mmCIF file of C-alpha atoms in Angstrom:
data_model
loop_
_atom_site.group_PDB
_atom_site.id
_atom_site.type_symbol
_atom_site.label_atom_id
_atom_site.label_comp_id
_atom_site.label_asym_id
_atom_site.label_seq_id
_atom_site.Cartn_x
_atom_site.Cartn_y
_atom_site.Cartn_z
ATOM 1 C CA MET A 39 0.000 0.000 0.000
ATOM 2 C CA LEU A 40 2.859 2.374 0.831
ATOM 3 C CA PHE A 41 4.524 1.687 -2.530
ATOM 4 C CA PHE A 42 1.225 2.194 -4.355
ATOM 5 C CA THR A 43 0.563 5.455 -2.497
ATOM 6 C CA GLN A 44 4.008 6.863 -3.365
ATOM 7 C CA CYS A 45 3.692 5.874 -7.020
ATOM 8 C CA PHE A 46 0.182 7.281 -7.224
ATOM 9 C CA GLY A 47 1.402 10.585 -5.710
ATOM 10 C CA ALA A 48 4.219 10.816 -8.267
ATOM 11 C CA VAL A 49 1.759 10.228 -11.097
ATOM 12 C CA LEU A 50 -0.518 12.975 -9.768
ATOM 13 C CA ASP A 51 2.434 15.394 -9.581
ATOM 14 C CA LEU A 52 3.376 14.593 -13.178
ATOM 15 C CA ILE A 53 -0.214 15.109 -14.353
ATOM 16 C CA HIS A 54 -0.408 18.414 -12.476
ATOM 17 C CA LEU A 55 2.876 19.620 -14.023
ATOM 18 C CA ARG A 56 1.744 18.741 -17.545
ATOM 19 C CA PHE A 57 -1.608 20.446 -16.935
ATOM 20 C CA GLN A 58 0.087 23.665 -15.835
ATOM 21 C CA HIS A 59 2.299 23.639 -18.944
ATOM 22 C CA TYR A 60 -0.704 22.939 -21.174
ATOM 23 C CA LYS A 61 -2.678 25.730 -19.496
ATOM 24 C CA ALA A 62 0.063 28.206 -20.328
ATOM 25 C CA LYS A 63 0.196 27.107 -23.971
ATOM 26 C CA ARG A 64 -3.434 26.416 -24.764
ATOM 27 C CA VAL A 65 -4.164 29.957 -25.962
ATOM 28 C CA PHE A 66 -1.775 29.372 -28.887
ATOM 29 C CA SER A 67 -2.223 26.560 -31.393
ATOM 30 C CA ALA A 68 1.370 26.468 -32.708
ATOM 31 C CA ALA A 69 3.249 23.462 -31.389
ATOM 32 C CA GLY A 70 6.721 23.693 -29.928
ATOM 33 C CA GLN A 71 6.531 27.307 -28.759
ATOM 34 C CA LEU A 72 8.606 28.047 -25.690
ATOM 35 C CA VAL A 73 6.537 29.386 -22.792
ATOM 36 C CA CYS A 74 8.253 31.790 -20.395
ATOM 37 C CA VAL A 75 6.488 32.676 -17.137
ATOM 38 C CA VAL A 76 7.496 36.228 -16.194
ATOM 39 C CA ASN A 77 6.867 37.612 -12.718
ATOM 40 C CA PRO A 78 6.207 41.333 -12.193
ATOM 41 C CA THR A 79 8.733 43.769 -10.749
ATOM 42 C CA HIS A 80 7.954 47.200 -9.367
ATOM 43 C CA SER A 81 10.064 49.904 -10.953
ATOM 44 C CA LEU A 82 12.776 51.329 -8.701
ATOM 45 C CA LYS A 83 13.318 54.434 -10.802
ATOM 46 C CA TYR A 84 12.196 56.995 -8.260
ATOM 47 C CA ALA A 85 14.806 59.476 -9.469
ATOM 48 C CA PRO A 86 14.258 61.207 -12.840
ATOM 49 C CA THR A 87 15.668 59.242 -15.736
ATOM 50 C CA ARG A 88 18.197 60.618 -18.200
ATOM 51 C CA CYS A 89 15.435 60.931 -20.779
ATOM 52 C CA ALA A 90 13.119 62.817 -18.431
ATOM 53 C CA ALA A 91 15.890 65.159 -17.305
ATOM 54 C CA ALA A 92 16.915 65.935 -20.875
ATOM 55 C CA GLN A 93 13.296 66.519 -21.937
ATOM 56 C CA THR A 94 12.596 68.845 -18.987
ATOM 57 C CA SER A 95 15.745 70.857 -19.653
ATOM 58 C CA ALA A 96 14.875 71.194 -23.326
ATOM 59 C CA GLU A 97 11.378 72.451 -22.486
ATOM 60 C CA GLN A 98 12.852 75.071 -20.166
ATOM 61 C CA GLY A 99 15.389 76.196 -22.757
ATOM 62 C CA VAL A 100 18.340 74.934 -20.694
ATOM 63 C CA PRO A 101 20.911 72.574 -22.265
ATOM 64 C CA PRO A 102 20.766 69.084 -20.732
ATOM 65 C CA PRO A 103 23.365 68.700 -17.993
ATOM 66 C CA CYS A 104 24.705 65.483 -19.525
ATOM 67 C CA HIS A 105 26.236 67.238 -22.568
ATOM 68 C CA HIS A 106 29.455 68.083 -20.746
ATOM 69 C CA HIS A 107 29.493 64.585 -19.258
ATOM 70 C CA GLU A 108 29.278 63.037 -22.710
ATOM 71 C CA ALA A 109 31.986 65.333 -24.047
ATOM 72 C CA VAL A 110 34.618 63.963 -21.685
ATOM 73 C CA HIS A 111 33.686 60.307 -22.106
ATOM 74 C CA ASP A 112 33.833 57.840 -24.954
ATOM 75 C CA PRO A 113 30.886 58.751 -27.244
ATOM 76 C CA GLN A 114 30.421 55.044 -28.008
ATOM 77 C CA LEU A 115 29.409 54.333 -24.396
ATOM 78 C CA VAL A 116 25.693 53.794 -23.846
ATOM 79 C CA PRO A 117 23.780 54.002 -20.533
ATOM 80 C CA CYS A 118 22.074 51.027 -18.901
ATOM 81 C CA THR A 119 19.007 50.074 -20.942
ATOM 82 C CA CYS A 120 17.102 48.360 -18.113
ATOM 83 C CA PRO A 121 13.855 50.312 -17.653
ATOM 84 C CA LEU A 122 13.441 49.192 -14.037
ATOM 85 C CA TYR A 123 16.316 51.076 -12.473
ATOM 86 C CA SER A 124 18.114 54.395 -12.544
ATOM 87 C CA CYS A 125 21.366 52.542 -13.105
ATOM 88 C CA PRO A 126 24.537 54.652 -13.487
ATOM 89 C CA TRP A 127 26.296 51.957 -15.548
ATOM 90 C CA GLU A 128 27.698 52.840 -18.962
ATOM 91 C CA GLY A 129 29.382 50.553 -21.467
ATOM 92 C CA HIS A 130 29.726 49.539 -25.080
ATOM 93 C CA LEU A 131 26.686 48.159 -26.873
ATOM 94 C CA GLU A 132 28.161 44.675 -27.207
ATOM 95 C CA VAL A 133 28.328 44.204 -23.403
ATOM 96 C CA VAL A 134 24.811 45.465 -22.634
ATOM 97 C CA VAL A 135 23.415 41.899 -22.623
ATOM 98 C CA SER A 136 26.007 40.743 -20.076
ATOM 99 C CA HIS A 137 25.210 43.709 -17.846
ATOM 100 C CA LEU A 138 21.454 43.074 -17.975
ATOM 101 C CA ARG A 139 21.858 39.373 -17.174
ATOM 102 C CA GLN A 140 24.473 39.683 -14.440
ATOM 103 C CA THR A 141 23.477 42.913 -12.708
ATOM 104 C CA HIS A 142 19.706 42.957 -13.195
ATOM 105 C CA CYS A 143 19.140 39.163 -13.501
ATOM 106 C CA ILE A 144 16.988 39.444 -16.640
ATOM 107 C CA ASN A 145 16.319 36.065 -18.250
ATOM 108 C CA ILE A 146 17.054 35.395 -21.919
ATOM 109 C CA LEU A 147 15.189 32.946 -24.172
ATOM 110 C CA GLN A 148 16.052 31.622 -27.601
ATOM 111 C CA GLY A 149 13.709 30.818 -30.454
ATOM 112 C CA ALA A 150 11.903 32.390 -33.376
ATOM 113 C CA GLU A 151 8.553 32.261 -31.575
ATOM 114 C CA ILE A 152 7.913 32.263 -27.833
ATOM 115 C CA VAL A 153 4.998 32.855 -25.474
ATOM 116 C CA PHE A 154 5.470 35.572 -22.860
ATOM 117 C CA LEU A 155 3.225 34.746 -19.877
ATOM 118 C CA ALA A 156 2.967 37.751 -17.542
ATOM 119 C CA THR A 157 1.576 36.913 -14.097
ATOM 120 C CA ASP A 158 -0.235 39.013 -11.467
ATOM 121 C CA MET A 159 -1.702 41.562 -13.851
ATOM 122 C CA HIS A 160 -3.833 42.948 -11.015
ATOM 123 C CA LEU A 161 -0.877 44.537 -9.191
ATOM 124 C CA PRO A 162 -0.958 48.345 -8.978
ATOM 125 C CA ALA A 163 1.029 50.510 -11.376
ATOM 126 C CA PRO A 164 3.838 51.091 -12.049
ATOM 127 C CA THR A 165 4.831 47.467 -12.670
ATOM 128 C CA ASP A 166 7.122 45.934 -15.318
ATOM 129 C CA TRP A 167 7.520 42.485 -16.874
ATOM 130 C CA ILE A 168 10.811 42.089 -18.767
ATOM 131 C CA ILE A 169 12.703 39.376 -20.642
ATOM 132 C CA MET A 170 15.388 39.215 -23.332
ATOM 133 C CA HIS A 171 14.715 37.311 -26.538
ATOM 134 C CA SER A 172 17.594 35.897 -28.603
ATOM 135 C CA CYS A 173 16.603 35.388 -32.231
ATOM 136 C CA LEU A 174 18.147 35.646 -35.725
ATOM 137 C CA GLY A 175 21.580 36.329 -34.295
ATOM 138 C CA HIS A 176 20.450 39.346 -32.231
ATOM 139 C CA GLN A 177 19.065 40.042 -28.769
ATOM 140 C CA PHE A 178 15.802 41.859 -28.135
ATOM 141 C CA LEU A 179 14.352 43.337 -24.956
ATOM 142 C CA LEU A 180 10.618 42.843 -24.416
ATOM 143 C CA VAL A 181 9.049 45.269 -21.959
ATOM 144 C CA LEU A 182 5.471 45.036 -20.695
ATOM 145 C CA ARG A 183 4.564 47.909 -18.384
ATOM 146 C CA LYS A 184 1.481 48.735 -16.366
ATOM 147 C CA GLN A 185 1.373 52.482 -15.970
ATOM 148 C CA GLU A 186 -1.135 55.230 -15.285
ATOM 149 C CA LYS A 187 -0.893 57.528 -18.271
ATOM 150 C CA TYR A 188 -3.953 59.269 -16.866
ATOM 151 C CA GLU A 189 -4.578 59.327 -13.111
ATOM 152 C CA GLY A 190 -6.801 56.472 -12.015
ATOM 153 C CA HIS A 191 -6.739 54.794 -15.452
ATOM 154 C CA PRO A 192 -3.887 52.241 -15.676
ATOM 155 C CA GLN A 193 -2.916 50.912 -19.090
ATOM 156 C CA PHE A 194 -0.603 48.169 -20.341
ATOM 157 C CA PHE A 195 2.175 48.995 -22.812
ATOM 158 C CA ALA A 196 4.183 46.299 -24.614
ATOM 159 C CA THR A 197 7.146 46.979 -26.887
ATOM 160 C CA MET A 198 10.183 45.226 -28.339
ATOM 161 C CA MET A 199 13.607 46.909 -28.329
ATOM 162 C CA LEU A 200 16.633 45.655 -30.272
ATOM 163 C CA ILE A 201 19.902 45.628 -28.363
ATOM 164 C CA GLY A 202 21.627 47.263 -31.306
ATOM 165 C CA THR A 203 21.634 50.396 -33.421
ATOM 166 C CA PRO A 204 18.553 52.011 -35.063
ATOM 167 C CA THR A 205 19.919 50.950 -38.475
ATOM 168 C CA GLN A 206 20.032 47.326 -37.333
ATOM 169 C CA ALA A 207 16.542 47.597 -35.834
ATOM 170 C CA ASP A 208 15.121 48.618 -39.228
ATOM 171 C CA ASN A 209 16.016 45.152 -40.550
ATOM 172 C CA PHE A 210 13.479 43.389 -38.318
ATOM 173 C CA THR A 211 9.755 43.170 -37.708
ATOM 174 C CA TYR A 212 8.217 41.934 -34.484
ATOM 175 C CA ARG A 213 4.679 40.718 -33.842
ATOM 176 C CA LEU A 214 2.827 40.580 -30.537
ATOM 177 C CA GLU A 215 -0.338 38.488 -30.477
ATOM 178 C CA LEU A 216 -3.098 37.983 -27.915
ATOM 179 C CA ASN A 217 -5.426 35.046 -28.510
ATOM 180 C CA ARG A 218 -8.187 33.938 -26.137
ATOM 181 C CA ASN A 219 -11.931 33.202 -26.112
ATOM 182 C CA GLN A 220 -12.163 33.244 -29.916
ATOM 183 C CA ARG A 221 -10.667 36.731 -29.999
ATOM 184 C CA ARG A 222 -7.347 37.695 -31.534
ATOM 185 C CA LEU A 223 -5.404 40.938 -31.329
ATOM 186 C CA LYS A 224 -2.124 41.558 -33.177
ATOM 187 C CA TRP A 225 0.451 44.329 -33.107
ATOM 188 C CA GLU A 226 3.191 44.377 -35.757
ATOM 189 C CA ALA A 227 5.926 46.976 -36.005
ATOM 190 C CA THR A 228 9.638 47.608 -36.422
ATOM 191 C CA PRO A 229 11.485 47.319 -33.102
ATOM 192 C CA ARG A 230 13.090 50.405 -31.647
ATOM 193 C CA SER A 231 16.754 50.497 -30.638
ATOM 194 C CA VAL A 232 17.700 50.379 -26.959
ATOM 195 C CA LEU A 233 19.686 53.535 -27.678
ATOM 196 C CA GLU A 234 16.272 55.187 -27.458
ATOM 197 C CA CYS A 235 14.512 55.395 -24.094
ATOM 198 C CA VAL A 236 11.749 52.912 -23.341
ATOM 199 C CA ASP A 237 9.940 55.702 -21.480
ATOM 200 C CA SER A 238 9.829 57.782 -24.672
ATOM 201 C CA VAL A 239 8.445 54.878 -26.715
ATOM 202 C CA ILE A 240 5.660 54.383 -24.162
ATOM 203 C CA SER A 241 4.929 58.109 -23.953
ATOM 204 C CA ASP A 242 4.637 58.289 -27.751
ATOM 205 C CA GLY A 243 2.299 55.291 -27.767
ATOM 206 C CA ASP A 244 4.416 53.567 -30.442
ATOM 207 C CA CYS A 245 3.675 50.124 -28.994
ATOM 208 C CA LEU A 246 0.867 47.739 -28.132
ATOM 209 C CA VAL A 247 -1.484 49.597 -25.767
ATOM 210 C CA LEU A 248 -4.220 47.872 -23.758
ATOM 211 C CA ASN A 249 -6.668 49.445 -21.369
ATOM 212 C CA THR A 250 -7.643 47.497 -18.249
ATOM 213 C CA SER A 251 -10.881 46.062 -19.638
ATOM 214 C CA LEU A 252 -9.174 44.846 -22.835
ATOM 215 C CA ALA A 253 -6.328 43.286 -20.845
ATOM 216 C CA GLN A 254 -8.850 41.459 -18.649
ATOM 217 C CA LEU A 255 -10.622 40.179 -21.748
ATOM 218 C CA PHE A 256 -7.443 38.395 -22.868
ATOM 219 C CA SER A 257 -6.130 37.418 -19.425
ATOM 220 C CA ASP A 258 -6.623 34.062 -17.725
ATOM 221 C CA ASN A 259 -6.762 34.072 -13.911
ATOM 222 C CA GLY A 260 -4.641 37.200 -13.698
ATOM 223 C CA SER A 261 -2.065 36.111 -16.300
ATOM 224 C CA LEU A 262 -1.647 37.534 -19.794
ATOM 225 C CA ALA A 263 -0.140 35.376 -22.561
ATOM 226 C CA ILE A 264 1.540 37.280 -25.396
ATOM 227 C CA GLY A 265 2.848 35.413 -28.424
ATOM 228 C CA ILE A 266 6.082 36.903 -29.788
ATOM 229 C CA ALA A 267 7.470 36.384 -33.281
ATOM 230 C CA ILE A 268 10.429 38.155 -34.893
ATOM 231 C CA THR A 269 11.231 38.115 -38.602
ATOM 232 C CA THR A 270 13.523 39.995 -40.940
ATOM 233 C CA SER A 271 11.778 42.821 -42.765
ATOM 234 C CA LYS A 272 10.654 42.386 -46.386
ATOM 235 C CA VAL A 273 12.752 45.322 -47.518
ATOM 236 C CA HIS A 274 15.833 43.759 -46.003
ATOM 237 C CA ASN A 275 15.111 40.420 -47.672
ATOM 238 C CA ALA A 276 14.618 42.067 -51.077
ATOM 239 C CA GLU A 277 17.914 43.926 -50.784
ATOM 240 C CA ALA A 278 19.682 40.713 -49.836
ATOM 241 C CA GLU A 279 18.333 38.940 -52.930
ATOM 242 C CA MET A 280 19.498 41.787 -55.204
#
């Protein structure tokens, strides 16, 4: 009886594990997609960001204070691209991925198509869900943010940033897809470079934007599954053939 009980318990655990994996994938019909469960993180950027400081100075007619700082440093150095922190780190573009993984513990996934499963969507704003996506020989930063653009009305903003230059970003197209309850919503665009500020992209609305009711329509028990696919742009493919 003891042996049977232990074996039966192991079988139940296996069934439960497979059910949880199936539950995360069932909103997408494509087989073999990698599902990444991403937990929320509250933003620690209480101090003004470089982007906000530069924008405020420009509006007041005062040159941004970082101009002199940039003049005495290597112009090829870029600031930390993690949107969660006011991180003083600067480095070359090719070591940004190492910094994000080691210092900020951001996970990286590989594959042409993945499912980004954001949990605890009910948490108050501001909240971020972030992963890195390695695909087609490049690394991308996916940012999902819950933020109150208008007081008392939180919205969800999702965007894909290439860890590379704007010229390199123009060679790719990314697609974000929500699919649940016989409803489908797609956003397709060219990724922005991490040399641009994520805050500016969200402020401009150049990303997937969901209000609370729409996010709830596609969520499942407080989790939102977003299918991600990255391809090379048609213009880039045509030039390569020529």
